[in-house]
Coordinates of C-alpha atoms in Angstrom, one line a residue:
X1 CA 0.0 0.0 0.0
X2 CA 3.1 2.7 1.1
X3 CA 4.6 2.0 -2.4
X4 CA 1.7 2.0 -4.5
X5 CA 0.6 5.4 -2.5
X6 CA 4.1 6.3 -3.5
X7 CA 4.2 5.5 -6.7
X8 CA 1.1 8.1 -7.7
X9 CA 2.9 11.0 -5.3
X10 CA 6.0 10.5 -7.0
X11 CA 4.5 10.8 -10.3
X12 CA 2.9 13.6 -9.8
X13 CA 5.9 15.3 -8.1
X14 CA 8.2 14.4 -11.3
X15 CA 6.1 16.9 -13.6
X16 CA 5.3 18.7 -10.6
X17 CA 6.0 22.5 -12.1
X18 CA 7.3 21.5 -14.9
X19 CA 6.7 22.5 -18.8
X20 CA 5.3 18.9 -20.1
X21 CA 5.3 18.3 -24.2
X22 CA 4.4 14.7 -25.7
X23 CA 7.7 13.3 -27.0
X24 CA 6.8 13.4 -31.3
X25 CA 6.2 9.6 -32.5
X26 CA 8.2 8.6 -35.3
X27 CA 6.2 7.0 -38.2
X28 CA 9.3 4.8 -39.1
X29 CA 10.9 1.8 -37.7
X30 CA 14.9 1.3 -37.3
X31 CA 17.0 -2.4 -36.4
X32 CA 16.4 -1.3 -33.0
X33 CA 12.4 -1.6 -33.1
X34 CA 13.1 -5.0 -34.8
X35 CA 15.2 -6.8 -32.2
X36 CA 12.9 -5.5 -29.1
X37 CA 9.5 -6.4 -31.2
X38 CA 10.9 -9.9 -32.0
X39 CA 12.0 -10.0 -28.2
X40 CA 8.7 -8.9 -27.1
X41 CA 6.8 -11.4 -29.3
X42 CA 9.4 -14.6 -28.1
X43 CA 8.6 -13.1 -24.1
X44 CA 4.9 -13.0 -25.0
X45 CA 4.3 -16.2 -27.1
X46 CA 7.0 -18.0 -24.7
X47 CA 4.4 -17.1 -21.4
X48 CA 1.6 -18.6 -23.6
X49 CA 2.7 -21.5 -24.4
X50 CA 3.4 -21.8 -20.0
X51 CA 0.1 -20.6 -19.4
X52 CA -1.6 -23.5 -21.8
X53 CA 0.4 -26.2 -19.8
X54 CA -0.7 -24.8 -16.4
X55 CA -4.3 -24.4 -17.6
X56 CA -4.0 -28.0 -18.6
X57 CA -2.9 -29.1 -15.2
X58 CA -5.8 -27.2 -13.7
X59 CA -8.9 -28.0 -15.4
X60 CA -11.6 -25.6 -14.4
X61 CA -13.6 -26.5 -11.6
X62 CA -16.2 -25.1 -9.4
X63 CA -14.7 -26.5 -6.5
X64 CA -11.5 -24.9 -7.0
X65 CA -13.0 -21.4 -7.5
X66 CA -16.7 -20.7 -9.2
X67 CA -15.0 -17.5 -10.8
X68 CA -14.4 -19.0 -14.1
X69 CA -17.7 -21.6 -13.8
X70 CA -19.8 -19.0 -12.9
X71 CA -18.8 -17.0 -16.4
X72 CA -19.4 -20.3 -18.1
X73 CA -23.1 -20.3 -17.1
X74 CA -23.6 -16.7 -17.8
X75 CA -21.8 -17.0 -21.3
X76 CA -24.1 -20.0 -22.2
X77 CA -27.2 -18.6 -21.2
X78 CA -26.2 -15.7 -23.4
X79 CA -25.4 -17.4 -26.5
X80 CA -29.1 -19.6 -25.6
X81 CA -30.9 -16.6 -25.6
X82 CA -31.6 -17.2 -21.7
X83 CA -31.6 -14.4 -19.4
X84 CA -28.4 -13.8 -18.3
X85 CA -29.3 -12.6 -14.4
X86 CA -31.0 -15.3 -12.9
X87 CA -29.6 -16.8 -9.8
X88 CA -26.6 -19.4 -10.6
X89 CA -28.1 -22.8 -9.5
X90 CA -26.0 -25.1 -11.5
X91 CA -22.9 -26.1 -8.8
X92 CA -25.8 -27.2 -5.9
X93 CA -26.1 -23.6 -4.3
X94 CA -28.5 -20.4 -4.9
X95 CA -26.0 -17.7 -6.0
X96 CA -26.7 -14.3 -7.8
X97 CA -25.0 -13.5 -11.1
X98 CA -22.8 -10.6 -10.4
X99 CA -20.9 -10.3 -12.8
X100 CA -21.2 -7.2 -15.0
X101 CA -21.2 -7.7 -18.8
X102 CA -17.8 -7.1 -19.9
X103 CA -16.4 -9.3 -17.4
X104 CA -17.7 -12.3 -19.1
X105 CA -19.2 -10.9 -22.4
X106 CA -15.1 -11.3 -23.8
X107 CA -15.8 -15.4 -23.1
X108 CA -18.5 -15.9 -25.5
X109 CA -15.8 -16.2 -27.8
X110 CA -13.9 -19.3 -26.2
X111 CA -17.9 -20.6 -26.0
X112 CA -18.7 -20.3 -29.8
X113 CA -15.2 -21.8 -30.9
X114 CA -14.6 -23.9 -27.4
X115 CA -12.0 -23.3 -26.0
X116 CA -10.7 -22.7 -22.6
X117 CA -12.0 -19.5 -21.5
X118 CA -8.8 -18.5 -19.2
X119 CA -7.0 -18.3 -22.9
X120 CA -9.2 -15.6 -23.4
X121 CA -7.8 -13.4 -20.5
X122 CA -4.3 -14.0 -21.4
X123 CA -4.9 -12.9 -25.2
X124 CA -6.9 -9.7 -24.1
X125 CA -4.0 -9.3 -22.0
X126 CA -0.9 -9.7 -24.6
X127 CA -2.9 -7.0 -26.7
X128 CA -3.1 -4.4 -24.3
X129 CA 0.9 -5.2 -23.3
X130 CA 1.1 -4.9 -27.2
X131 CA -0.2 -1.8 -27.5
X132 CA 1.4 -0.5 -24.9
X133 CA 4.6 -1.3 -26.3
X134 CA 4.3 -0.2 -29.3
X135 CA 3.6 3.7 -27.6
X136 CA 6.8 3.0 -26.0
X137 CA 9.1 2.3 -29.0
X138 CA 7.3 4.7 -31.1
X139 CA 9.2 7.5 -28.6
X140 CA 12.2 5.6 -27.8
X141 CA 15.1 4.2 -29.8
X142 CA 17.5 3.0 -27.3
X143 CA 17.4 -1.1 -27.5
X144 CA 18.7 -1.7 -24.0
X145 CA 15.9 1.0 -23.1
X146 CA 12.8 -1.0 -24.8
X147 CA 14.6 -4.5 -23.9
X148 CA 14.4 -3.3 -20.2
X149 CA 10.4 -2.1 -21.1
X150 CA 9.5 -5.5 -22.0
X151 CA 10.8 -7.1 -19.2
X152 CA 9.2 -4.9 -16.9
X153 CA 5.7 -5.4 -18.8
X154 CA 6.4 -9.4 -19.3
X155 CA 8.2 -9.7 -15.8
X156 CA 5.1 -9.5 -13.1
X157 CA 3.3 -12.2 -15.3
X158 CA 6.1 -14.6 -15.1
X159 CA 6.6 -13.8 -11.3
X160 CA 2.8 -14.3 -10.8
X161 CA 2.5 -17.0 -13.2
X162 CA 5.3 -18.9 -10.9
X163 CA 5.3 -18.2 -8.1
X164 CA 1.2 -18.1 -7.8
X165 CA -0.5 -19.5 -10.7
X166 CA -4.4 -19.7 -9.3
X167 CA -4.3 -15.3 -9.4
X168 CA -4.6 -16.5 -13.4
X169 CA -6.0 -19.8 -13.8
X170 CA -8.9 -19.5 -11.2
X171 CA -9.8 -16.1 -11.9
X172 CA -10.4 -13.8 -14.6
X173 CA -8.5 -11.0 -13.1
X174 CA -5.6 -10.8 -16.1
X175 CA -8.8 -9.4 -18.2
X176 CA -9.8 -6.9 -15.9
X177 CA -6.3 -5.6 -15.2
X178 CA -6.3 -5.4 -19.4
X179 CA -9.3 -3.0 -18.9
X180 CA -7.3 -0.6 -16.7
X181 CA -3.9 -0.7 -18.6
X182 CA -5.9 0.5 -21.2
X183 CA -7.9 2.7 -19.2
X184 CA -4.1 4.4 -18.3
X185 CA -3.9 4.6 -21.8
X186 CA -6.6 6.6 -22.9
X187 CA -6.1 9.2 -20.7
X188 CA -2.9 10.0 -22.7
X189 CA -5.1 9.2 -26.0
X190 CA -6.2 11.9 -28.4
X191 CA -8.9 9.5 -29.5
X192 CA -11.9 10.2 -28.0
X193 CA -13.5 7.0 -28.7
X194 CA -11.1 4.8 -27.6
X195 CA -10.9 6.8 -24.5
X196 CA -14.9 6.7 -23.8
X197 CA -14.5 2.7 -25.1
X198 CA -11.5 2.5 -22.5
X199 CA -13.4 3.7 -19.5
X200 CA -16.6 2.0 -20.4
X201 CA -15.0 -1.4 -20.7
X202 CA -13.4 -0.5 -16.6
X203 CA -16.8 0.7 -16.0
X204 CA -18.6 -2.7 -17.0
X205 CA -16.6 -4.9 -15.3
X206 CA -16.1 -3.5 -11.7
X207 CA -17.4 -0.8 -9.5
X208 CA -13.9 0.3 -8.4
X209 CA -14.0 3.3 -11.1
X210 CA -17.0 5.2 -9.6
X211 CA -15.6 7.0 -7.2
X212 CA -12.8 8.7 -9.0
X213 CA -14.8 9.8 -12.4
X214 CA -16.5 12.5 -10.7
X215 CA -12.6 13.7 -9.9
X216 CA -11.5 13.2 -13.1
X217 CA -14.5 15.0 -14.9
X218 CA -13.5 17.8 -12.3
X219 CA -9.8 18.0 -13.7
X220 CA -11.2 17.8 -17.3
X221 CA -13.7 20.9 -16.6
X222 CA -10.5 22.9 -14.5
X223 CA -7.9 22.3 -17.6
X224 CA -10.8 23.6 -20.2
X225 CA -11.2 20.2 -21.7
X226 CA -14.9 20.2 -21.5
X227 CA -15.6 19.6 -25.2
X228 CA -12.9 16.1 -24.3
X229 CA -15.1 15.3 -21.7
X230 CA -18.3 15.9 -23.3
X231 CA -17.7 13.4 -25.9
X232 CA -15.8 11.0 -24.1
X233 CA -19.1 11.2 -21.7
X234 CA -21.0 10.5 -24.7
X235 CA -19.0 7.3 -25.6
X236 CA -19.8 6.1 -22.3
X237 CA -23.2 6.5 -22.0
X238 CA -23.7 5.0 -25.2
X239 CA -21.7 1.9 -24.7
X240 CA -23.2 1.1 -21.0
X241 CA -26.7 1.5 -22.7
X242 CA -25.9 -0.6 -25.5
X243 CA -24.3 -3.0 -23.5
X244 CA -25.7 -3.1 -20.0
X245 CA -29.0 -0.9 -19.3
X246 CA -31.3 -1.7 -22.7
X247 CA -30.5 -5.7 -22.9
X248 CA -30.2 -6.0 -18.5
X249 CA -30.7 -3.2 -16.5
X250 CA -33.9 -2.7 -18.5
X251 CA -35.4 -6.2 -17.8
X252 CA -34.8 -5.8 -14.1
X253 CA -33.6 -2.6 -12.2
X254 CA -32.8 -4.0 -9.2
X255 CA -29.2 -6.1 -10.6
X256 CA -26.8 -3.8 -9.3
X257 CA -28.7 -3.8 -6.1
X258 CA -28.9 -7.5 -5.6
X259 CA -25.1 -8.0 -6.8
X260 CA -24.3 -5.6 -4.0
X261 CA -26.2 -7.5 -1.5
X262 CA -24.5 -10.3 -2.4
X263 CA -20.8 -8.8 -2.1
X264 CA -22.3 -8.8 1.9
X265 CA -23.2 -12.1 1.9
X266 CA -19.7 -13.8 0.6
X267 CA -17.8 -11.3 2.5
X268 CA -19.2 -13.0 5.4
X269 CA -18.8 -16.0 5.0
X270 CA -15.4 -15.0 4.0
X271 CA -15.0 -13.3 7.3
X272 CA -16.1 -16.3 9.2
X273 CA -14.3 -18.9 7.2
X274 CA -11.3 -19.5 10.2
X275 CA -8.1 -21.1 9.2
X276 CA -6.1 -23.4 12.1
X277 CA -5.2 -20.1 14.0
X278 CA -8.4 -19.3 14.4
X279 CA -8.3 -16.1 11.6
X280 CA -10.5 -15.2 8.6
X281 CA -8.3 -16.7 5.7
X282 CA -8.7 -14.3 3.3
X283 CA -8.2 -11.5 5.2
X284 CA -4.6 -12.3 6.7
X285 CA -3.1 -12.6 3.3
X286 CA -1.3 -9.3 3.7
X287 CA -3.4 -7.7 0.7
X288 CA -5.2 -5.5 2.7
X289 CA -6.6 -3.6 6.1
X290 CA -9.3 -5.5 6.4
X291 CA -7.7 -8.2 9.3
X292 CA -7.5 -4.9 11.6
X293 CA -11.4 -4.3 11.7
X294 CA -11.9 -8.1 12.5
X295 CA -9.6 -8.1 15.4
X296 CA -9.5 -4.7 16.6
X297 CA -13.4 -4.8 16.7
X298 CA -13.3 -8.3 18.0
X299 CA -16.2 -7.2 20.8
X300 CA -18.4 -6.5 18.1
X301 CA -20.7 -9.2 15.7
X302 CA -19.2 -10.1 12.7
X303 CA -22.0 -8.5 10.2
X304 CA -21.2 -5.3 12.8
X305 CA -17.5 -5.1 11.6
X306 CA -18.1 -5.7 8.0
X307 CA -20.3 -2.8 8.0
X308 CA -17.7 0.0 9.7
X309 CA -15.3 -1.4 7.3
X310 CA -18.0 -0.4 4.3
X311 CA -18.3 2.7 5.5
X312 CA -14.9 3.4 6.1
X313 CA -13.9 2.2 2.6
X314 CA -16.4 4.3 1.2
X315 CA -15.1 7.4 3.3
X316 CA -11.8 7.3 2.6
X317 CA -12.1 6.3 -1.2
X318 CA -14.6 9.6 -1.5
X319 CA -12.4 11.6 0.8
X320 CA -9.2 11.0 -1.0
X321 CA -10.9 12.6 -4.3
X322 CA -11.8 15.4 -2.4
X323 CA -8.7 16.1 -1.2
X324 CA -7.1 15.2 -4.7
X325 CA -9.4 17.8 -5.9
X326 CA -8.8 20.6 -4.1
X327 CA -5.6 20.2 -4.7
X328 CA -5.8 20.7 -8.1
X329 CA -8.6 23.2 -8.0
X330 CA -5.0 25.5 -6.6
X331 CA -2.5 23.6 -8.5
X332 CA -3.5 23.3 -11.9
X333 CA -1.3 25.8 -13.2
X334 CA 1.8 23.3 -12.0
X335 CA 1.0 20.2 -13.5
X336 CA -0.3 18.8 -16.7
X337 CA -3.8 18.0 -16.8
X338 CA -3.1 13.9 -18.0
X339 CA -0.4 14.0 -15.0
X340 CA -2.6 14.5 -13.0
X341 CA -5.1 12.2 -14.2
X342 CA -2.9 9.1 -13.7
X343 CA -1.7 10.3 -10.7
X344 CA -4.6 11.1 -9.1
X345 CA -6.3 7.2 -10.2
X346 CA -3.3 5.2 -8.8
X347 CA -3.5 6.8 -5.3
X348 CA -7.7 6.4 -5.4
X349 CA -7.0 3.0 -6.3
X350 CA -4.1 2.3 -3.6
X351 CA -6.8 3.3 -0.7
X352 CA -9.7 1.5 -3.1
X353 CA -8.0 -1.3 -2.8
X354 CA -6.7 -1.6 0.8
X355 CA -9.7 -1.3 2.3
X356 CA -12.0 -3.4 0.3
X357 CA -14.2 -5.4 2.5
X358 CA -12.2 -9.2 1.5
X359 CA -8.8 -8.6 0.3
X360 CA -8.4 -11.3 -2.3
X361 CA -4.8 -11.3 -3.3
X362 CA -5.3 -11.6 -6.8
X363 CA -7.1 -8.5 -6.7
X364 CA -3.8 -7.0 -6.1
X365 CA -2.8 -8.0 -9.9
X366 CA -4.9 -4.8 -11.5
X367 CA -3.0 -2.4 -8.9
X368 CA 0.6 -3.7 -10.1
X369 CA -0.6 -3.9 -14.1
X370 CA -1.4 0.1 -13.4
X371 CA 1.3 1.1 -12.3
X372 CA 3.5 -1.2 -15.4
X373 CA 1.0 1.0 -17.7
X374 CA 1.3 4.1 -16.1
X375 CA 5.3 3.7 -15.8
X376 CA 5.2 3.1 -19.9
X377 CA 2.8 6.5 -20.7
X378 CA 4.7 9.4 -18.4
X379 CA 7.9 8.2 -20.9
X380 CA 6.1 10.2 -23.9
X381 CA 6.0 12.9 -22.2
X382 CA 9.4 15.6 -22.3
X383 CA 9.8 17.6 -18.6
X384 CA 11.4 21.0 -18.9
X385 CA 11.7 22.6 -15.2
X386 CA 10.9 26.0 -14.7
X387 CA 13.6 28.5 -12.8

């Protein structure tokens, strides 16, 4: 948490009064691109081939983890013209479909042409490490530079991969950390419908965005990019429409509701799921804050404790855009607008994330695939400090 806090403060304090210009993209390639795109390709193509063999040694299973199963039924009752909502009965238990549409939508693909679905978060995943990549050595010519790139990119994989392999195989989390490299990369996009496509794909497949849009349309209105976010607004409320409210929300308004409710009721059974020391397992991982609410709060019912962990998470995560924005509301002037942006997410997320209600460590994946992503983007931009 310290260093991902960090990470955003530092940022920030790099182009911190400082005159910013996007570094000018060549339209040509040299040897040099040629070596670290071939390199890139082995590095990616090389962790597929790993991530087929441990898929194949881990069949998917329900009672490994009814993350992947659970997008299986909603996939299938998609493709069968079903309705995609109804409570999940197929594993012997009543449980409501969560799931937002973009984090399974992607799967109807490994449905149609079956296949295994996890393939599908890796792939998602190579492109957005692709495209990223390819911003990167559009500014940069060095070899040892972009060799260095890749391995930071391609590196975390392997390390999870390795060291952890059920963060990929038993959940779909590689996808949605996809949604917010690219997210990091729109901001720093001049296309408005990628960005608006960018932000609606985060939007659509976790809640963790909400708090910090209202922050960043603040920043866009402060820098006078209100015709950027007017349109990039418009993308958005489009693409939910189109894919959530007309073909789900519509059909029943009460989803988001009931897939709220039923956060509560897995976090509790999470928080009374003891391991031999007598703990919650999940929550003394070391992924998050939410251990010191069950044992500092020990006097108090377990439903009690979930709920003043809510509301704290939901204090800090709003209070840290407030303070985020009255900080640029006097700051602006100092620091570009994009910066800021990217900035200004990866601290909202740090707290986000530290204070969710069951700290799942593989929730920690999107966090680290951020900062890779925003690490690639503040490269394109030249500093020139001010006297």
């Amino acid at each position: 948490f310290a260093s991902s806090i960090c990470f955003g403060i530092m940022l920030i304090y790099k182009f911190y009064k400082a005159e910013v210009d996007n570094v000018i993209e060549r339209k040509s390639f040299n040897k040099s691109n040629y070596i670290s795109y071939f390199l890139f390709l082995v590095f990616l193509v090389t962790g597929g081939v790993y991530f087929v063999k441990v898929c194949n040694a881990l069949p998917i299973d329900y009672r490994h983890s009814d993350i992947v199963p659970f997008v299986q039924v909603m996939c299938k009752r998609f493709l069968n013209g079903k309705y995609v909502y109804s409570p999940i009965t197929e594993f012997g238990y009543n449980a409501a479909a969560t799931y937002l549409p973009m984090h399974w939508l992607p799967y109807t693909v490994a449905e149609i042409f079956h296949f295994d679905y996890r393939y599908i978060s890796y792939a998602v995943w190579c492109l957005a490490s692709f495209f990223l990549f390819t911003r990167v050595t559009k500014t940069n010519n060095n070899l040892r530079s972009q060799i260095l790139l890749a391995i930071l990119l391609v590196g975390p994989y392997y390390l999870i991969l390795i060291n952890d392999s059920g963060m990929l195989t038993l959940t779909v989390e590689l996808l949605i950390a996809s949604y917010y490299m690219l997210l990091i990369v729109g901001i720093n996009q001049k296309n408005i419908i990628l960005q608006g496509l960018f932000i609606s794909f985060c939007l659509l497949s976790r809640y963790s965005l909400v708090l910090w849009l209202p922050l960043a349309a603040f920043i866009l209105i402060i820098s006078n990019n209100k015709a950027i976010l007017f349109k990039t607004g418009l993308v958005v409320v489009i693409t939910v429409t189109l894919l959530y409210i007309l073909p789900f929300l519509s059909k029943d308004h009460l989803i988001f509701y009931k897939s709220y409710k039923y956060y509560d009721i897995a976090a509790l059974g999470e928080w009374r799921s003891l391991d031999g020391d007598g703990h919650p397992f999940q929550l003394y991982q070391g992924s998050g804050f939410a251990y010191i609410f069950y044992y500092k709060l020990s006097h108090m019912s377990v439903e009690a404790r979930i709920k003043i962990l809510q509301m704290v998470h939901f204090i800090c995560s709003l209070l840290i855009t407030v303070i985020m924005g009255c900080w640029y509301w006097f700051k602006n002037k100092y620091i570009h607008y994009r910066i800021f942006l990217m900035g200004s997410f990866k601290i909202y997320l740090s707290v986000f994330l530290v204070l969710i209600q069951v700290p799942y460590p593989y929730l920690m994946i999107v966090g680290n695939f951020v900062s890779i992503a925003i690490f690639y983007e503040q490269l394109r931009y030249r500093v020139v400090y001010k006297n």
